[in-house]
């Protein structure tokens, strides 16, 4: 019987921001673009995956 469920919606238990940044850096790099950490922090961190994918497509004209 499940007595409790923990939702980690803000990265407290698992820090996925590092993984997300590397993913977007790799995607941009495959198309010859540089994706810097400051850009990720300013424009991608804390946003939904859908919003981030749409943004990277638009930003780098992919």
PDB file of C-alpha atoms in Angstrom:
ATOM      1  CA  UNK A   1       0.000   0.000   0.000  1.00  0.00           C
ATOM      2  CA  UNK A   2       1.325   3.423  -0.965  1.00  0.00           C
ATOM      3  CA  UNK A   3       1.214   5.819   1.968  1.00  0.00           C
ATOM      4  CA  UNK A   4       2.952   8.830   0.440  1.00  0.00           C
ATOM      5  CA  UNK A   5       4.129  10.235  -2.852  1.00  0.00           C
ATOM      6  CA  UNK A   6       6.903  12.780  -3.246  1.00  0.00           C
ATOM      7  CA  UNK A   7       6.726  15.191  -6.174  1.00  0.00           C
ATOM      8  CA  UNK A   8      10.059  16.793  -7.035  1.00  0.00           C
ATOM      9  CA  UNK A   9       8.828  19.673  -9.164  1.00  0.00           C
ATOM     10  CA  UNK A  10      11.651  22.109  -8.510  1.00  0.00           C
ATOM     11  CA  UNK A  11      14.821  20.040  -8.574  1.00  0.00           C
ATOM     12  CA  UNK A  12      15.283  19.582  -4.831  1.00  0.00           C
ATOM     13  CA  UNK A  13      15.811  15.820  -4.883  1.00  0.00           C
ATOM     14  CA  UNK A  14      17.103  15.372  -8.433  1.00  0.00           C
ATOM     15  CA  UNK A  15      18.950  18.226 -10.148  1.00  0.00           C
ATOM     16  CA  UNK A  16      17.908  17.845 -13.769  1.00  0.00           C
ATOM     17  CA  UNK A  17      19.077  21.332 -14.805  1.00  0.00           C
ATOM     18  CA  UNK A  18      22.619  20.077 -15.454  1.00  0.00           C
ATOM     19  CA  UNK A  19      21.282  17.302 -17.684  1.00  0.00           C
ATOM     20  CA  UNK A  20      18.914  19.664 -19.507  1.00  0.00           C
ATOM     21  CA  UNK A  21      21.671  22.199 -20.172  1.00  0.00           C
ATOM     22  CA  UNK A  22      23.967  19.502 -21.590  1.00  0.00           C
ATOM     23  CA  UNK A  23      21.143  18.188 -23.775  1.00  0.00           C
ATOM     24  CA  UNK A  24      20.437  21.607 -25.299  1.00  0.00           C
ATOM     25  CA  UNK A  25      24.163  22.276 -25.693  1.00  0.00           C
ATOM     26  CA  UNK A  26      24.548  18.979 -27.569  1.00  0.00           C
ATOM     27  CA  UNK A  27      21.529  19.670 -29.805  1.00  0.00           C
ATOM     28  CA  UNK A  28      22.787  23.143 -30.735  1.00  0.00           C
ATOM     29  CA  UNK A  29      26.310  21.791 -31.249  1.00  0.00           C
ATOM     30  CA  UNK A  30      25.107  19.164 -33.709  1.00  0.00           C
ATOM     31  CA  UNK A  31      23.930  22.019 -35.912  1.00  0.00           C
ATOM     32  CA  UNK A  32      27.091  24.094 -35.506  1.00  0.00           C
ATOM     33  CA  UNK A  33      25.799  26.494 -32.854  1.00  0.00           C
ATOM     34  CA  UNK A  34      27.293  27.377 -29.482  1.00  0.00           C
ATOM     35  CA  UNK A  35      24.894  27.145 -26.550  1.00  0.00           C
ATOM     36  CA  UNK A  36      26.323  28.904 -23.507  1.00  0.00           C
ATOM     37  CA  UNK A  37      25.317  28.391 -19.906  1.00  0.00           C
ATOM     38  CA  UNK A  38      24.228  32.006 -19.432  1.00  0.00           C
ATOM     39  CA  UNK A  39      21.729  31.598 -22.282  1.00  0.00           C
ATOM     40  CA  UNK A  40      20.349  28.468 -20.629  1.00  0.00           C
ATOM     41  CA  UNK A  41      20.012  30.183 -17.247  1.00  0.00           C
ATOM     42  CA  UNK A  42      18.348  33.292 -18.694  1.00  0.00           C
ATOM     43  CA  UNK A  43      16.004  31.665 -21.187  1.00  0.00           C
ATOM     44  CA  UNK A  44      15.510  27.946 -20.537  1.00  0.00           C
ATOM     45  CA  UNK A  45      15.910  27.108 -16.856  1.00  0.00           C
ATOM     46  CA  UNK A  46      12.646  26.435 -15.054  1.00  0.00           C
ATOM     47  CA  UNK A  47      10.518  26.313 -18.195  1.00  0.00           C
ATOM     48  CA  UNK A  48       8.626  23.377 -19.648  1.00  0.00           C
ATOM     49  CA  UNK A  49      10.245  20.946 -22.062  1.00  0.00           C
ATOM     50  CA  UNK A  50       7.789  21.941 -24.794  1.00  0.00           C
ATOM     51  CA  UNK A  51       8.567  25.648 -24.357  1.00  0.00           C
ATOM     52  CA  UNK A  52      12.303  24.937 -24.399  1.00  0.00           C
ATOM     53  CA  UNK A  53      12.178  22.779 -27.521  1.00  0.00           C
ATOM     54  CA  UNK A  54      10.133  25.418 -29.343  1.00  0.00           C
ATOM     55  CA  UNK A  55      12.563  28.116 -28.219  1.00  0.00           C
ATOM     56  CA  UNK A  56      15.709  26.276 -29.305  1.00  0.00           C
ATOM     57  CA  UNK A  57      14.145  25.547 -32.708  1.00  0.00           C
ATOM     58  CA  UNK A  58      13.335  29.224 -33.170  1.00  0.00           C
ATOM     59  CA  UNK A  59      16.550  30.599 -31.639  1.00  0.00           C
ATOM     60  CA  UNK A  60      18.864  28.474 -33.780  1.00  0.00           C
ATOM     61  CA  UNK A  61      16.593  28.221 -36.830  1.00  0.00           C
ATOM     62  CA  UNK A  62      16.532  24.419 -36.650  1.00  0.00           C
TER      63      UNK A  62
END
